Short mmCIF file of C-alpha atoms in Angstrom, two decimals:
data_model
loop_
_atom_site.label_atom_id
_atom_site.label_comp_id
_atom_site.label_asym_id
_atom_site.label_seq_id
_atom_site.Cartn_x
_atom_site.Cartn_y
_atom_site.Cartn_z
CA ASP A 1 0.08 0.26 0.15
CA SER A 2 1.44 3.32 -1.17
CA GLY A 3 -0.54 5.43 1.27
CA VAL A 4 -2.27 7.20 -1.92
CA THR A 5 -5.96 6.72 -2.24
CA GLN A 6 -7.94 7.08 -5.20
CA THR A 7 -11.65 6.99 -5.89
CA PRO A 8 -13.72 5.67 -7.60
CA LYS A 9 -11.86 2.32 -8.57
CA HIS A 10 -13.99 2.00 -11.61
CA LEU A 11 -16.22 4.50 -13.56
CA ILE A 12 -18.37 3.63 -16.62
CA THR A 13 -19.97 6.65 -18.33
CA ALA A 14 -21.21 7.65 -21.61
CA THR A 15 -19.66 9.94 -24.39
CA GLY A 16 -20.32 13.91 -23.74
CA GLN A 17 -20.48 13.31 -19.96
CA ARG A 18 -18.37 14.87 -17.24
CA VAL A 19 -16.45 12.98 -14.35
CA THR A 20 -14.52 13.81 -11.50
CA LEU A 21 -11.78 11.47 -10.07
CA ARG A 22 -10.44 12.00 -6.57
CA CYS A 23 -6.89 11.58 -5.08
CA SER A 24 -5.65 11.73 -1.46
CA PRO A 25 -1.82 11.89 -1.23
CA ARG A 26 0.17 10.54 1.21
CA SER A 27 0.39 12.07 4.60
CA GLY A 28 2.79 15.10 4.46
CA ASP A 29 3.32 15.24 0.64
CA LEU A 30 2.54 18.33 -0.74
CA SER A 31 2.95 17.34 -4.64
CA VAL A 32 0.25 15.56 -6.52
CA TYR A 33 0.70 14.42 -10.10
CA TRP A 34 -1.90 13.11 -12.52
CA TYR A 35 -1.03 10.36 -15.15
CA GLN A 36 -3.02 8.74 -17.96
CA GLN A 37 -2.33 5.10 -19.15
CA SER A 38 -3.81 3.96 -22.15
CA LEU A 39 -2.86 0.68 -24.11
CA ASP A 40 -1.47 2.70 -26.92
CA GLN A 41 0.05 5.56 -25.17
CA GLY A 42 1.71 3.99 -22.24
CA LEU A 43 1.88 6.37 -18.92
CA GLN A 44 1.53 10.06 -19.86
CA PHE A 45 1.91 12.90 -17.46
CA LEU A 46 -0.91 15.24 -17.23
CA ILE A 47 -0.61 17.83 -14.73
CA HIS A 48 1.36 18.66 -11.39
CA TYR A 49 0.21 20.57 -8.36
CA TYR A 50 2.34 21.69 -5.24
CA ASN A 51 0.72 22.86 -2.16
CA GLY A 52 -2.54 23.91 -4.05
CA GLU A 53 -0.80 25.52 -6.92
CA GLU A 54 -0.40 24.45 -10.41
CA ARG A 55 3.19 23.63 -11.18
CA ALA A 56 3.29 21.87 -14.70
CA LYS A 57 1.19 20.62 -17.40
CA GLY A 58 1.83 17.92 -19.79
CA ASN A 59 -0.15 16.49 -22.46
CA ILE A 60 -3.42 17.44 -20.82
CA LEU A 61 -6.54 18.26 -23.04
CA GLU A 62 -8.32 21.42 -22.65
CA ARG A 63 -11.50 19.48 -21.71
CA PHE A 64 -9.80 18.25 -18.72
CA SER A 65 -8.91 20.46 -15.70
CA ALA A 66 -7.46 19.64 -11.93
CA GLN A 67 -7.13 21.27 -8.67
CA GLN A 68 -5.69 20.63 -5.26
CA PHE A 69 -7.47 21.60 -2.27
CA PRO A 70 -6.20 23.23 1.10
CA ASP A 71 -6.43 19.68 2.68
CA LEU A 72 -4.18 18.56 -0.11
CA HIS A 73 -6.38 16.26 -2.05
CA SER A 74 -6.78 16.51 -5.77
CA GLU A 75 -9.53 16.18 -8.09
CA LEU A 76 -9.06 15.64 -11.91
CA ASN A 77 -12.06 16.77 -13.91
CA LEU A 78 -13.01 15.16 -17.28
CA SER A 79 -15.52 16.76 -19.39
CA SER A 80 -17.31 16.20 -23.08
CA LEU A 81 -15.71 12.78 -22.53
CA GLU A 82 -14.74 10.85 -25.91
CA LEU A 83 -14.29 7.16 -26.21
CA GLY A 84 -10.46 7.79 -26.49
CA ASP A 85 -10.52 8.98 -22.87
CA SER A 86 -10.99 5.45 -21.81
CA ALA A 87 -7.83 4.65 -19.78
CA LEU A 88 -6.36 4.31 -16.28
CA TYR A 89 -5.64 7.63 -14.48
CA PHE A 90 -3.32 7.53 -11.69
CA CYS A 91 -2.32 9.95 -9.32
CA ALA A 92 1.03 10.03 -7.44
CA SER A 93 2.43 12.05 -4.44
CA SER A 94 5.57 13.03 -3.34
CA SER A 95 7.67 15.27 -0.95
CA SER A 96 10.00 17.58 -2.58
CA GLY A 97 12.41 16.12 -4.85
CA ASN A 98 11.74 12.46 -3.95
CA ALA A 99 10.14 9.40 -5.26
CA GLN A 100 6.49 9.50 -6.62
CA TYR A 101 4.19 6.91 -5.08
CA PHE A 102 1.41 6.01 -7.08
CA GLY A 103 -2.30 5.48 -6.02
CA PRO A 104 -4.36 2.21 -7.29
CA GLY A 105 -5.79 4.26 -10.15
CA THR A 106 -9.20 4.86 -11.51
CA ARG A 107 -10.42 2.89 -14.67
CA LEU A 108 -12.49 5.04 -16.86
CA THR A 109 -14.73 3.40 -19.52
CA VAL A 110 -16.35 5.76 -21.98
CA LEU A 111 -19.37 4.05 -23.84
CA GLY B 1 -9.71 2.25 -36.14
CA GLU B 2 -8.68 -0.50 -33.68
CA SER B 3 -6.30 0.38 -30.82
CA VAL B 4 -3.08 -1.38 -30.86
CA GLY B 5 -1.66 -2.19 -27.53
CA LEU B 6 1.92 -1.42 -26.72
CA HIS B 7 4.14 -4.23 -27.74
CA LEU B 8 6.36 -4.54 -24.64
CA PRO B 9 9.83 -6.18 -24.65
CA THR B 10 9.68 -9.38 -22.62
CA LEU B 11 11.98 -11.37 -20.40
CA SER B 12 11.33 -14.64 -19.31
CA VAL B 13 13.53 -16.32 -16.74
CA GLN B 14 13.50 -19.41 -14.35
CA GLU B 15 12.69 -19.01 -10.82
CA GLY B 16 15.82 -18.59 -8.77
CA ASP B 17 17.59 -17.07 -11.80
CA ASN B 18 18.89 -13.47 -11.83
CA SER B 19 16.91 -10.85 -13.94
CA ILE B 20 18.40 -7.97 -15.72
CA ILE B 21 15.97 -5.25 -16.91
CA ASN B 22 17.29 -2.65 -19.25
CA CYS B 23 16.21 0.85 -20.16
CA ALA B 24 17.58 3.82 -22.40
CA TYR B 25 16.45 7.23 -21.18
CA SER B 26 16.28 10.27 -23.36
CA ASN B 27 17.21 13.40 -21.45
CA SER B 28 20.71 13.96 -20.57
CA ALA B 29 19.47 16.77 -17.94
CA SER B 30 17.55 14.08 -16.04
CA ASP B 31 19.03 13.66 -12.37
CA TYR B 32 16.78 11.49 -10.97
CA PHE B 33 15.61 7.97 -11.92
CA ILE B 34 13.20 5.39 -10.53
CA TRP B 35 12.26 1.68 -11.32
CA TYR B 36 8.58 0.85 -10.73
CA LYS B 37 6.73 -2.45 -10.91
CA GLN B 38 3.41 -2.71 -12.28
CA GLU B 39 1.15 -5.65 -11.77
CA SER B 40 -1.98 -6.15 -13.85
CA GLY B 41 -4.65 -3.68 -12.82
CA LYS B 42 -2.71 -1.87 -10.20
CA GLY B 43 -0.69 1.18 -9.77
CA PRO B 44 3.06 1.42 -10.38
CA GLN B 45 4.89 0.23 -7.39
CA PHE B 46 8.20 2.04 -6.33
CA ILE B 47 11.08 -0.30 -6.33
CA ILE B 48 14.42 1.64 -6.11
CA ASP B 49 15.72 5.03 -7.08
CA ILE B 50 19.25 6.37 -8.01
CA ARG B 51 20.30 10.04 -8.27
CA SER B 52 22.62 11.10 -11.14
CA ASN B 53 25.50 11.41 -8.88
CA MET B 54 25.68 7.81 -8.28
CA ASP B 55 26.20 4.75 -10.50
CA LYS B 56 24.89 1.83 -8.57
CA ARG B 57 22.45 1.44 -5.82
CA GLN B 58 21.41 -1.66 -3.92
CA GLY B 59 18.07 -2.55 -2.27
CA GLN B 60 16.71 -5.92 -1.00
CA ARG B 61 17.14 -8.30 -4.17
CA VAL B 62 17.39 -5.50 -6.45
CA THR B 63 20.22 -3.07 -7.78
CA VAL B 64 20.11 -0.34 -10.11
CA LEU B 65 23.00 0.64 -12.21
CA LEU B 66 23.26 4.21 -14.06
CA ASN B 67 25.42 4.86 -16.92
CA LYS B 68 25.07 8.43 -17.72
CA THR B 69 27.66 8.02 -20.63
CA VAL B 70 25.15 6.09 -22.76
CA LYS B 71 22.00 7.24 -20.89
CA HIS B 72 21.15 3.77 -19.73
CA LEU B 73 19.70 2.26 -16.58
CA SER B 74 19.45 -1.38 -15.51
CA LEU B 75 17.44 -3.17 -13.01
CA GLN B 76 19.14 -6.36 -11.43
CA ILE B 77 16.96 -8.67 -9.64
CA ALA B 78 18.53 -11.51 -7.60
CA ALA B 79 16.98 -15.04 -7.14
CA THR B 80 13.83 -14.04 -9.23
CA GLN B 81 10.62 -15.14 -7.66
CA PRO B 82 7.21 -15.79 -9.34
CA GLY B 83 5.84 -13.06 -7.48
CA ASP B 84 8.21 -10.61 -9.52
CA SER B 85 6.26 -11.30 -12.52
CA ALA B 86 5.12 -7.81 -13.76
CA VAL B 87 5.82 -4.96 -15.99
CA TYR B 88 8.93 -2.94 -15.16
CA PHE B 89 9.13 0.79 -15.96
CA CYS B 90 12.01 3.06 -15.64
CA ALA B 91 11.27 6.88 -15.13
CA GLU B 92 13.31 9.80 -15.37
CA THR B 93 12.84 13.33 -14.05
CA THR B 94 14.57 16.44 -13.54
CA SER B 95 14.43 18.09 -10.09
CA GLY B 96 11.39 16.14 -8.90
CA SER B 97 9.20 17.35 -11.59
CA ARG B 98 7.20 15.14 -14.15
CA LEU B 99 8.09 11.72 -14.59
CA THR B 100 8.93 10.44 -18.20
CA PHE B 101 8.46 6.65 -18.27
CA GLY B 102 10.12 4.12 -20.66
CA GLU B 103 8.36 1.81 -22.66
CA GLY B 104 8.33 -0.96 -19.97
CA THR B 105 9.52 -4.52 -19.76
CA GLN B 106 7.24 -7.81 -19.20
CA LEU B 107 9.08 -9.86 -16.82
CA THR B 108 7.55 -13.64 -16.60
CA VAL B 109 9.15 -15.77 -13.90
CA ASN B 110 8.49 -19.43 -14.82
CA PRO B 111 8.37 -21.78 -11.91
#
């Protein structure tokens, strides 16, 4: 158990819908990262938050957004969902400059 | 069109043998490297890390070697066990920012 929690574990929805994925980092970690893992793209960085502030953006679509709250949990919002958004979404947390520890992921299926 | 999954390199070993998994990284500015193990349906699990000022680091049954000259990492697993069967990813980062993952290697341990 990495100490990072993610909910829900599975999510099935329809095209055009909007979903929210939630992540709670390890105790004491200020950084939260979001990654997408699809069959044909591997693990891809989406976005990084540090203590509530956005620090870096990767290959994140404009339909996707994230935030980190004062209690350090983070949410990834995915809107206008398309079939191609079906993937595993992972969050990871770290303390400054150290290893990122990953949660169990949310499997999103868009039908 | 139909999605095509990543064709991962594979390594098949006998239980008790030593395994060596290799990885080439891309960014000569990367200063921190991590090996992760990912079992089916689970999040990447931290195995061992190494900073760019080192060329070797040992953990429990695992050793990571770093060759900055040729931008190459390897993970050695001693006395490989069936529970070691998984996909192994190397990841690189600069100053604790986003992780860039290698393509992964599927390790199969035969009893």
